[in-house]
Amino acid sequence: MEKVNFKTYLKDYPNAQGYFGEYGGAYLPPELEPAFQEINEAYKTICHSARFINELRRIRKEFQGRPTPVYHCEKLSKEFGTSQIYLKREDLNHTGAHKINHCMGEGLLAKYMGKKKLIAETGAGQHGVALATAAAFFGLECEIHMGEVDIAKQAPNVARMKLLGAKVVSVTHGLKTLKEAVDSAFESYLKDYKNSIYCIGSVVGPHPFPMMVRDFQMVVGVEARQQFMEMTGYLPDAVVASVGGGSNAMGLFSAFLDDPVDIYGVEPMGTGTTLGEHAASMTFGEKGIMHGFESIMLKDENGEPAPVYSVASGLDYPSVGPEHAFLHSVGRVKYDSILDDEAVDAFFKLSRMEGIIPAIESAHAVAYAIKLAQRENNPGFILVNLSGRGDKDMDYILEKYADRL
Ligand SMILES: *Cc1c(COP(=O)(O)O)cnc(C)c1O
């Protein structure tokens, strides 16, 4: 096992090639290597520039509404024992989730690089909406690739992207979902990488994205750590976040790596443990390379990305960011899972008991905090990343789980 010094961790990882231990890197078609090299060089310069940092700070404060508060769930805590559950309210960001944190960073980077267009794919449309928002803010063009099937399913998000001025490219080949949208977005980027930048929606993809997106999300953990200490006088005993690709989790976790705090990443177990019923990549996955990086992933019998499922469309990704695979391998972060039903339960509980309707993704983390609170050796203070709000999920959940109202 690699010996890690968490005092210097953020300087030491990833290495210059983008590796967190044996995970990460940049596995690109040769035609795209110069484009990612350019992004890497630009970010290396800009992340130390006072002008860039100050401008990002101003945007976070004036446009996004940061700092987001930390909230003590007194009623929820009381219901489940003696643990005290706190939420970092990323749902209160402009556009309703943490994704805007890295999209504004990527947009600002594009502007500094003199790019004119942001390109990305989206599945459920959450990344597309956040990126289209950033593009509108910076006066950049935006091109979002989306499978035809997803376009039909996610009409409100498609309408939002169009309202914000983005061009939504319908991808009509293959299964017409996220996988094909990724290929289509890459193709478009390849044709025009001089004028555009490819914006990845989580701590995944080729270097430097896992590092860059983590850095842009770190504001979540840095704020939360300070706010929590001011409120309670202590560090939390446990921090918890949902893990799809892993960006909201890395944002929270990175501020606590050098603290005596237990860290839990929560994956979606969907409806069961059979391949195809879940997206618990860390629990059931193996080492491999997909989407341009090396990590832990779920593979089908041919070694291709396996089909995944979760009630939370933001969590149904067949891999995890390489930094998560690394932190798991060195034992610093524990990964566990929550079923659809448990997440839906937490969705209703948090809504009724605290007046906060969570994103169904975030409800996975809330459900896990409730489980921790019910353990015999329960943590005293639990801090949960409430990554987003649940407006987008209400119709579906109320239709499917009408009996619980
Ligand atoms: C997209 C999304 C997630 C999952 O993405 P990560 O990169 O794992 O954070 C979690 N919560 C919400 C609200 C999301 O929109």
GROMACS .gro file of C-alpha atoms and ligand atoms in nm:
model
  420
    1MET     CA    1   0.000   0.000   0.000
    2GLU     CA    2   0.133   0.343  -0.095
    3LYS     CA    3   0.233   0.552   0.209
    4VAL     CA    4   0.060   0.888   0.185
    5ASN     CA    5   0.146   1.204   0.375
    6PHE     CA    6  -0.184   1.388   0.399
    7LYS     CA    7  -0.013   1.706   0.519
    8THR     CA    8   0.129   1.755   0.170
    9TYR     CA    9  -0.130   1.549  -0.016
   10LEU     CA   10  -0.280   1.825  -0.232
   11LYS     CA   11   0.069   1.921  -0.354
   12ASP     CA   12   0.178   1.560  -0.408
   13TYR     CA   13  -0.129   1.428  -0.593
   14PRO     CA   14  -0.178   1.388  -0.878
   15ASN     CA   15   0.176   1.367  -1.020
   16ALA     CA   16   0.271   1.558  -1.336
   17GLN     CA   17   0.119   1.286  -1.556
   18GLY     CA   18  -0.208   1.304  -1.367
   19TYR     CA   19  -0.171   0.987  -1.161
   20PHE     CA   20  -0.309   0.937  -0.813
   21GLY     CA   21  -0.095   0.634  -0.732
   22GLU     CA   22  -0.177   0.389  -1.010
   23TYR     CA   23  -0.502   0.559  -1.112
   24GLY     CA   24  -0.566   0.848  -1.350
   25GLY     CA   25  -0.348   0.952  -1.644
   26ALA     CA   26  -0.462   1.065  -1.987
   27TYR     CA   27  -0.545   0.796  -2.243
   28LEU     CA   28  -0.621   0.997  -2.554
   29PRO     CA   29  -0.629   0.949  -2.927
   30PRO     CA   30  -0.302   1.110  -3.052
   31GLU     CA   31  -0.498   1.382  -3.235
   32LEU     CA   32  -0.633   1.511  -2.903
   33GLU     CA   33  -0.308   1.507  -2.706
   34PRO     CA   34  -0.209   1.863  -2.802
   35ALA     CA   35  -0.552   1.994  -2.701
   36PHE     CA   36  -0.535   1.844  -2.353
   37GLN     CA   37  -0.172   1.951  -2.321
   38GLU     CA   38  -0.283   2.307  -2.391
   39ILE     CA   39  -0.556   2.289  -2.124
   40ASN     CA   40  -0.304   2.144  -1.879
   41GLU     CA   41  -0.047   2.417  -1.940
   42ALA     CA   42  -0.308   2.692  -1.918
   43TYR     CA   43  -0.450   2.559  -1.593
   44LYS     CA   44  -0.103   2.521  -1.437
   45THR     CA   45  -0.041   2.892  -1.499
   46ILE     CA   46  -0.386   3.022  -1.420
   47CYS     CA   47  -0.444   2.834  -1.095
   48HIS     CA   48  -0.168   3.045  -0.937
   49SER     CA   49  -0.284   3.374  -1.089
   50ALA     CA   50  -0.429   3.620  -0.838
   51ARG     CA   51  -0.647   3.770  -1.111
   52PHE     CA   52  -0.803   3.434  -1.197
   53ILE     CA   53  -0.858   3.340  -0.834
   54ASN     CA   54  -1.008   3.677  -0.743
   55GLU     CA   55  -1.240   3.675  -1.041
   56LEU     CA   56  -1.360   3.324  -0.956
   57ARG     CA   57  -1.418   3.435  -0.595
   58ARG     CA   58  -1.623   3.731  -0.708
   59ILE     CA   59  -1.833   3.512  -0.940
   60ARG     CA   60  -1.896   3.263  -0.662
   61LYS     CA   61  -2.013   3.535  -0.429
   62GLU     CA   62  -2.213   3.758  -0.663
   63PHE     CA   63  -2.349   3.513  -0.921
   64GLN     CA   64  -2.361   3.173  -0.752
   65GLY     CA   65  -2.460   3.286  -0.404
   66ARG     CA   66  -2.163   3.150  -0.209
   67PRO     CA   67  -2.087   3.080   0.064
   68THR     CA   68  -2.370   2.829   0.092
   69PRO     CA   69  -2.475   2.769   0.455
   70VAL     CA   70  -2.425   2.470   0.682
   71TYR     CA   71  -2.750   2.366   0.849
   72HIS     CA   72  -2.810   2.157   1.163
   73CYS     CA   73  -3.096   1.908   1.113
   74GLU     CA   74  -3.222   1.899   1.471
   75LYS     CA   75  -3.544   1.709   1.407
   76LEU     CA   76  -3.393   1.453   1.174
   77SER     CA   77  -3.106   1.399   1.420
   78LYS     CA   78  -3.342   1.350   1.715
   79GLU     CA   79  -3.549   1.095   1.524
   80PHE     CA   80  -3.253   0.862   1.474
   81GLY     CA   81  -3.063   0.872   1.804
   82THR     CA   82  -2.782   1.086   1.939
   83SER     CA   83  -2.578   1.177   1.629
   84GLN     CA   84  -2.609   1.535   1.512
   85ILE     CA   85  -2.658   1.559   1.136
   86TYR     CA   86  -2.549   1.875   0.949
   87LEU     CA   87  -2.592   1.958   0.580
   88LYS     CA   88  -2.365   2.159   0.355
   89ARG     CA   89  -2.632   2.328   0.146
   90GLU     CA   90  -2.497   2.303  -0.209
   91ASP     CA   91  -2.861   2.287  -0.319
   92LEU     CA   92  -2.871   2.663  -0.256
   93ASN     CA   93  -2.624   2.738  -0.536
   94HIS     CA   94  -2.759   2.920  -0.840
   95THR     CA   95  -2.901   2.644  -1.067
   96GLY     CA   96  -2.956   2.422  -0.763
   97ALA     CA   97  -2.651   2.200  -0.735
   98HIS     CA   98  -2.274   2.184  -0.690
   99LYS     CA   99  -2.204   2.136  -1.064
  100ILE     CA  100  -2.204   2.511  -1.118
  101ASN     CA  101  -1.886   2.525  -0.902
  102HIS     CA  102  -1.672   2.356  -1.166
  103CYS     CA  103  -1.865   2.484  -1.468
  104MET     CA  104  -1.791   2.846  -1.371
  105GLY     CA  105  -1.424   2.748  -1.324
  106GLU     CA  106  -1.413   2.581  -1.664
  107GLY     CA  107  -1.588   2.877  -1.826
  108LEU     CA  108  -1.341   3.122  -1.673
  109LEU     CA  109  -1.050   2.904  -1.788
  110ALA     CA  110  -1.196   2.905  -2.141
  111LYS     CA  111  -1.217   3.282  -2.134
  112TYR     CA  112  -0.856   3.316  -2.018
  113MET     CA  113  -0.748   3.077  -2.294
  114GLY     CA  114  -0.930   3.287  -2.553
  115LYS     CA  115  -1.170   3.007  -2.648
  116LYS     CA  116  -1.507   3.087  -2.798
  117LYS     CA  117  -1.705   2.772  -2.736
  118LEU     CA  118  -1.775   2.523  -2.457
  119ILE     CA  119  -1.847   2.164  -2.566
  120ALA     CA  120  -1.979   1.882  -2.350
  121GLU     CA  121  -2.209   1.585  -2.341
  122THR     CA  122  -2.485   1.538  -2.088
  123GLY     CA  123  -2.697   1.245  -1.977
  124ALA     CA  124  -2.980   1.367  -1.757
  125GLY     CA  125  -2.900   1.724  -1.854
  126GLN     CA  126  -2.773   1.856  -1.520
  127HIS     CA  127  -2.418   1.915  -1.644
  128GLY     CA  128  -2.557   2.060  -1.967
  129VAL     CA  129  -2.769   2.315  -1.780
  130ALA     CA  130  -2.485   2.418  -1.547
  131LEU     CA  131  -2.245   2.456  -1.841
  132ALA     CA  132  -2.498   2.646  -2.052
  133THR     CA  133  -2.538   2.882  -1.755
  134ALA     CA  134  -2.162   2.937  -1.741
  135ALA     CA  135  -2.149   2.995  -2.117
  136ALA     CA  136  -2.425   3.257  -2.096
  137PHE     CA  137  -2.244   3.428  -1.809
  138PHE     CA  138  -1.912   3.447  -1.996
  139GLY     CA  139  -2.067   3.525  -2.336
  140LEU     CA  140  -1.937   3.201  -2.488
  141GLU     CA  141  -2.103   2.964  -2.733
  142CYS     CA  142  -2.215   2.634  -2.591
  143GLU     CA  143  -2.271   2.302  -2.765
  144ILE     CA  144  -2.424   2.018  -2.564
  145HIS     CA  145  -2.439   1.667  -2.709
  146MET     CA  146  -2.722   1.453  -2.585
  147GLY     CA  147  -2.868   1.118  -2.690
  148GLU     CA  148  -3.205   1.134  -2.861
  149VAL     CA  149  -3.352   0.905  -2.595
  150ASP     CA  150  -3.230   1.134  -2.315
  151ILE     CA  151  -3.360   1.442  -2.496
  152ALA     CA  152  -3.707   1.291  -2.496
  153LYS     CA  153  -3.682   1.198  -2.126
  154GLN     CA  154  -3.539   1.527  -2.002
  155ALA     CA  155  -3.753   1.787  -2.175
  156PRO     CA  156  -3.733   2.053  -1.898
  157ASN     CA  157  -3.351   2.047  -1.896
  158VAL     CA  158  -3.338   2.060  -2.276
  159ALA     CA  159  -3.566   2.364  -2.266
  160ARG     CA  160  -3.342   2.526  -2.001
  161MET     CA  161  -3.027   2.473  -2.209
  162LYS     CA  162  -3.195   2.625  -2.515
  163LEU     CA  163  -3.326   2.919  -2.314
  164LEU     CA  164  -2.972   2.981  -2.192
  165GLY     CA  165  -2.857   2.996  -2.553
  166ALA     CA  166  -2.691   2.654  -2.588
  167LYS     CA  167  -2.710   2.445  -2.903
  168VAL     CA  168  -2.835   2.097  -2.813
  169VAL     CA  169  -2.702   1.838  -3.059
  170SER     CA  170  -2.924   1.533  -3.080
  171VAL     CA  171  -2.723   1.209  -3.110
  172THR     CA  172  -2.917   0.954  -3.309
  173HIS     CA  173  -2.685   0.656  -3.349
  174GLY     CA  174  -2.642   0.342  -3.138
  175LEU     CA  175  -2.845   0.338  -2.816
  176LYS     CA  176  -2.888   0.717  -2.845
  177THR     CA  177  -2.784   0.778  -2.483
  178LEU     CA  178  -2.483   0.907  -2.288
  179LYS     CA  179  -2.218   0.677  -2.434
  180GLU     CA  180  -2.291   0.790  -2.791
  181ALA     CA  181  -2.317   1.152  -2.673
  182VAL     CA  182  -1.960   1.128  -2.535
  183ASP     CA  183  -1.829   1.008  -2.874
  184SER     CA  184  -2.021   1.277  -3.057
  185ALA     CA  185  -1.893   1.555  -2.829
  186PHE     CA  186  -1.534   1.431  -2.866
  187GLU     CA  187  -1.571   1.426  -3.246
  188SER     CA  188  -1.699   1.781  -3.250
  189TYR     CA  189  -1.416   1.892  -3.019
  190LEU     CA  190  -1.158   1.724  -3.241
  191LYS     CA  191  -1.281   1.925  -3.539
  192ASP     CA  192  -1.252   2.257  -3.362
  193TYR     CA  193  -1.023   2.236  -3.061
  194LYS     CA  194  -0.846   2.560  -3.149
  195ASN     CA  195  -1.162   2.760  -3.080
  196SER     CA  196  -1.328   2.544  -2.818
  197ILE     CA  197  -1.276   2.363  -2.491
  198TYR     CA  198  -1.420   2.031  -2.380
  199CYS     CA  199  -1.576   2.062  -2.036
  200ILE     CA  200  -1.600   1.744  -1.831
  201GLY     CA  201  -1.878   1.727  -1.571
  202SER     CA  202  -1.707   1.546  -1.284
  203VAL     CA  203  -1.367   1.439  -1.146
  204VAL     CA  204  -1.332   1.192  -1.435
  205GLY     CA  205  -1.181   1.190  -1.784
  206PRO     CA  206  -0.821   1.248  -1.892
  207HIS     CA  207  -0.576   1.457  -1.686
  208PRO     CA  208  -0.602   1.747  -1.595
  209PHE     CA  209  -0.981   1.722  -1.546
  210PRO     CA  210  -0.993   1.505  -1.231
  211MET     CA  211  -0.751   1.746  -1.062
  212MET     CA  212  -0.902   2.063  -1.204
  213VAL     CA  213  -1.262   1.976  -1.121
  214ARG     CA  214  -1.154   1.873  -0.769
  215ASP     CA  215  -0.977   2.207  -0.725
  216PHE     CA  216  -1.288   2.396  -0.840
  217GLN     CA  217  -1.509   2.192  -0.604
  218MET     CA  218  -1.276   2.224  -0.305
  219VAL     CA  219  -1.454   2.546  -0.205
  220VAL     CA  220  -1.732   2.319  -0.071
  221GLY     CA  221  -1.507   2.147   0.181
  222VAL     CA  222  -1.304   2.454   0.274
  223GLU     CA  223  -1.617   2.655   0.351
  224ALA     CA  224  -1.791   2.367   0.527
  225ARG     CA  225  -1.494   2.287   0.752
  226GLN     CA  226  -1.468   2.646   0.870
  227GLN     CA  227  -1.845   2.692   0.909
  228PHE     CA  228  -1.878   2.367   1.102
  229MET     CA  229  -1.598   2.462   1.343
  230GLU     CA  230  -1.755   2.804   1.399
  231MET     CA  231  -2.094   2.648   1.471
  232THR     CA  232  -1.984   2.366   1.699
  233GLY     CA  233  -1.626   2.434   1.807
  234TYR     CA  234  -1.528   2.090   1.675
  235LEU     CA  235  -1.446   1.903   1.359
  236PRO     CA  236  -1.717   1.663   1.243
  237ASP     CA  237  -1.657   1.296   1.332
  238ALA     CA  238  -1.775   1.181   0.990
  239VAL     CA  239  -1.831   1.343   0.651
  240VAL     CA  240  -2.054   1.184   0.389
  241ALA     CA  241  -2.120   1.248   0.019
  242SER     CA  242  -2.280   1.070  -0.275
  243VAL     CA  243  -2.047   0.944  -0.547
  244GLY     CA  244  -2.139   0.934  -0.914
  245GLY     CA  245  -1.822   1.044  -1.089
  246GLY     CA  246  -1.728   1.188  -0.753
  247SER     CA  247  -1.702   1.566  -0.783
  248ASN     CA  248  -1.923   1.679  -0.495
  249ALA     CA  249  -1.758   1.413  -0.278
  250MET     CA  250  -1.401   1.521  -0.368
  251GLY     CA  251  -1.501   1.882  -0.303
  252LEU     CA  252  -1.604   1.798   0.052
  253PHE     CA  253  -1.345   1.529   0.127
  254SER     CA  254  -1.035   1.716   0.016
  255ALA     CA  255  -1.065   1.962   0.307
  256PHE     CA  256  -1.074   1.680   0.566
  257LEU     CA  257  -0.808   1.437   0.441
  258ASP     CA  258  -0.553   1.550   0.699
  259ASP     CA  259  -0.806   1.557   0.987
  260PRO     CA  260  -0.909   1.283   1.230
  261VAL     CA  261  -1.240   1.252   1.048
  262ASP     CA  262  -1.401   0.937   0.901
  263ILE     CA  263  -1.485   0.989   0.534
  264TYR     CA  264  -1.762   0.800   0.355
  265GLY     CA  265  -1.845   0.793  -0.017
  266VAL     CA  266  -2.190   0.658  -0.097
  267GLU     CA  267  -2.260   0.472  -0.420
  268PRO     CA  268  -2.600   0.382  -0.565
  269MET     CA  269  -2.700   0.016  -0.521
  270GLY     CA  270  -3.013   0.074  -0.733
  271THR     CA  271  -3.251  -0.218  -0.703
  272GLY     CA  272  -2.999  -0.495  -0.628
  273THR     CA  273  -2.650  -0.641  -0.655
  274THR     CA  274  -2.678  -0.799  -1.002
  275LEU     CA  275  -2.484  -0.626  -1.282
  276GLY     CA  276  -2.728  -0.389  -1.452
  277GLU     CA  277  -2.930  -0.320  -1.135
  278HIS     CA  278  -2.684  -0.076  -0.974
  279ALA     CA  279  -2.396   0.165  -1.034
  280ALA     CA  280  -2.178   0.063  -0.737
  281SER     CA  281  -1.851   0.089  -0.930
  282MET     CA  282  -1.619   0.082  -0.629
  283THR     CA  283  -1.802  -0.207  -0.461
  284PHE     CA  284  -1.811  -0.440  -0.761
  285GLY     CA  285  -1.570  -0.289  -1.012
  286GLU     CA  286  -1.220  -0.378  -1.125
  287LYS     CA  287  -0.922  -0.189  -1.256
  288GLY     CA  288  -0.944  -0.070  -1.614
  289ILE     CA  289  -0.933   0.217  -1.863
  290MET     CA  290  -1.236   0.396  -2.005
  291HIS     CA  291  -1.327   0.749  -2.111
  292GLY     CA  292  -0.957   0.842  -2.115
  293PHE     CA  293  -0.852   0.751  -1.760
  294GLU     CA  294  -0.756   0.451  -1.547
  295SER     CA  295  -0.970   0.374  -1.245
  296ILE     CA  296  -1.205   0.119  -1.094
  297MET     CA  297  -1.497   0.040  -1.323
  298LEU     CA  298  -1.784  -0.192  -1.396
  299LYS     CA  299  -1.726  -0.397  -1.709
  300ASP     CA  300  -1.951  -0.628  -1.909
  301GLU     CA  301  -1.835  -0.969  -2.036
  302ASN     CA  302  -1.653  -0.800  -2.328
  303GLY     CA  303  -1.465  -0.559  -2.103
  304GLU     CA  304  -1.679  -0.266  -2.219
  305PRO     CA  305  -1.844  -0.020  -1.973
  306ALA     CA  306  -2.128  -0.219  -1.816
  307PRO     CA  307  -2.490  -0.103  -1.818
  308VAL     CA  308  -2.571   0.075  -1.492
  309TYR     CA  309  -2.886   0.183  -1.316
  310SER     CA  310  -2.990   0.409  -1.028
  311VAL     CA  311  -3.305   0.603  -0.947
  312ALA     CA  312  -3.060   0.896  -0.936
  313SER     CA  313  -2.957   0.964  -1.294
  314GLY     CA  314  -2.664   1.177  -1.172
  315LEU     CA  315  -2.511   0.871  -1.004
  316ASP     CA  316  -2.544   0.608  -1.278
  317TYR     CA  317  -2.187   0.611  -1.404
  318PRO     CA  318  -1.993   0.284  -1.454
  319SER     CA  319  -1.672   0.418  -1.298
  320VAL     CA  320  -1.545   0.664  -1.039
  321GLY     CA  321  -1.287   0.941  -1.052
  322PRO     CA  322  -0.929   0.810  -1.022
  323GLU     CA  323  -0.871   0.998  -0.697
  324HIS     CA  324  -1.153   0.802  -0.535
  325ALA     CA  325  -1.000   0.475  -0.655
  326PHE     CA  326  -0.673   0.590  -0.497
  327LEU     CA  327  -0.818   0.709  -0.166
  328HIS     CA  328  -1.001   0.377  -0.145
  329SER     CA  329  -0.684   0.179  -0.216
  330VAL     CA  330  -0.490   0.354   0.062
  331GLY     CA  331  -0.781   0.316   0.303
  332ARG     CA  332  -0.842   0.686   0.365
  333VAL     CA  333  -1.204   0.691   0.239
  334LYS     CA  334  -1.461   0.417   0.296
  335TYR     CA  335  -1.710   0.344   0.019
  336ASP     CA  336  -2.048   0.195   0.085
  337SER     CA  337  -2.383   0.190  -0.091
  338ILE     CA  338  -2.749   0.280  -0.056
  339LEU     CA  339  -3.046   0.123  -0.234
  340ASP     CA  340  -3.301   0.319  -0.440
  341ASP     CA  341  -3.563   0.253  -0.173
  342GLU     CA  342  -3.345   0.381   0.110
  343ALA     CA  343  -3.265   0.698  -0.086
  344VAL     CA  344  -3.633   0.757  -0.163
  345ASP     CA  345  -3.710   0.712   0.209
  346ALA     CA  346  -3.452   0.976   0.297
  347PHE     CA  347  -3.594   1.202   0.024
  348PHE     CA  348  -3.934   1.198   0.196
  349LYS     CA  349  -3.791   1.222   0.549
  350LEU     CA  350  -3.572   1.525   0.485
  351SER     CA  351  -3.857   1.699   0.299
  352ARG     CA  352  -4.108   1.647   0.579
  353MET     CA  353  -3.887   1.682   0.884
  354GLU     CA  354  -3.668   1.973   0.779
  355GLY     CA  355  -3.846   2.143   0.490
  356ILE     CA  356  -3.565   2.063   0.247
  357ILE     CA  357  -3.644   1.864  -0.070
  358PRO     CA  358  -3.310   1.706  -0.167
  359ALA     CA  359  -3.190   1.587  -0.506
  360ILE     CA  360  -3.235   1.211  -0.513
  361GLU     CA  361  -2.855   1.186  -0.560
  362SER     CA  362  -2.798   1.378  -0.237
  363ALA     CA  363  -3.067   1.170  -0.065
  364HIS     CA  364  -2.826   0.874  -0.093
  365ALA     CA  365  -2.583   1.061   0.135
  366VAL     CA  366  -2.862   1.159   0.375
  367ALA     CA  367  -2.978   0.796   0.390
  368TYR     CA  368  -2.625   0.688   0.476
  369ALA     CA  369  -2.595   0.950   0.751
  370ILE     CA  370  -2.918   0.812   0.900
  371LYS     CA  371  -2.766   0.463   0.893
  372LEU     CA  372  -2.447   0.586   1.064
  373ALA     CA  373  -2.659   0.759   1.329
  374GLN     CA  374  -2.831   0.429   1.407
  375ARG     CA  375  -2.507   0.236   1.457
  376GLU     CA  376  -2.402   0.130   1.802
  377ASN     CA  377  -2.076   0.328   1.774
  378ASN     CA  378  -2.246   0.623   1.608
  379PRO     CA  379  -2.045   0.932   1.517
  380GLY     CA  380  -2.132   1.238   1.728
  381PHE     CA  381  -2.126   1.490   1.444
  382ILE     CA  382  -2.204   1.394   1.084
  383LEU     CA  383  -2.160   1.644   0.801
  384VAL     CA  384  -2.339   1.557   0.477
  385ASN     CA  385  -2.292   1.721   0.138
  386LEU     CA  386  -2.641   1.807   0.018
  387SER     CA  387  -2.523   1.830  -0.342
  388GLY     CA  388  -2.848   1.953  -0.500
  389ARG     CA  389  -3.215   2.031  -0.467
  390GLY     CA  390  -3.493   1.793  -0.560
  391ASP     CA  391  -3.724   1.993  -0.785
  392LYS     CA  392  -3.600   1.796  -1.085
  393ASP     CA  393  -3.695   1.466  -0.917
  394MET     CA  394  -4.036   1.550  -0.776
  395ASP     CA  395  -4.255   1.449  -1.070
  396TYR     CA  396  -4.089   1.113  -1.113
  397ILE     CA  397  -4.078   1.024  -0.744
  398LEU     CA  398  -4.431   1.136  -0.668
  399GLU     CA  399  -4.556   0.930  -0.961
  400LYS     CA  400  -4.358   0.619  -0.876
  401TYR     CA  401  -4.388   0.635  -0.498
  402ALA     CA  402  -4.729   0.803  -0.467
  403ASP     CA  403  -4.821   0.566  -0.181
  404ARG     CA  404  -4.563   0.726   0.047
  405LEU     CA  405  -4.716   1.073   0.038
  406LIG     C1  406  -2.446   1.520  -1.094
  406LIG     C2  407  -2.487   1.515  -0.954
  406LIG     C3  408  -2.426   1.429  -0.860
  406LIG     C4  409  -2.321   1.329  -0.898
  406LIG     O1  410  -2.206   1.383  -0.953
  406LIG     P1  411  -2.066   1.381  -0.872
  406LIG     O2  412  -1.968   1.423  -0.974
  406LIG     O3  413  -2.047   1.243  -0.822
  406LIG     O4  414  -2.081   1.477  -0.761
  406LIG     C5  415  -2.467   1.434  -0.728
  406LIG     N1  416  -2.564   1.519  -0.689
  406LIG     C6  417  -2.626   1.603  -0.775
  406LIG     C7  418  -2.732   1.694  -0.723
  406LIG     C8  419  -2.589   1.605  -0.909
  406LIG     O5  420  -2.650   1.688  -0.995
   0.00000   0.00000   0.00000
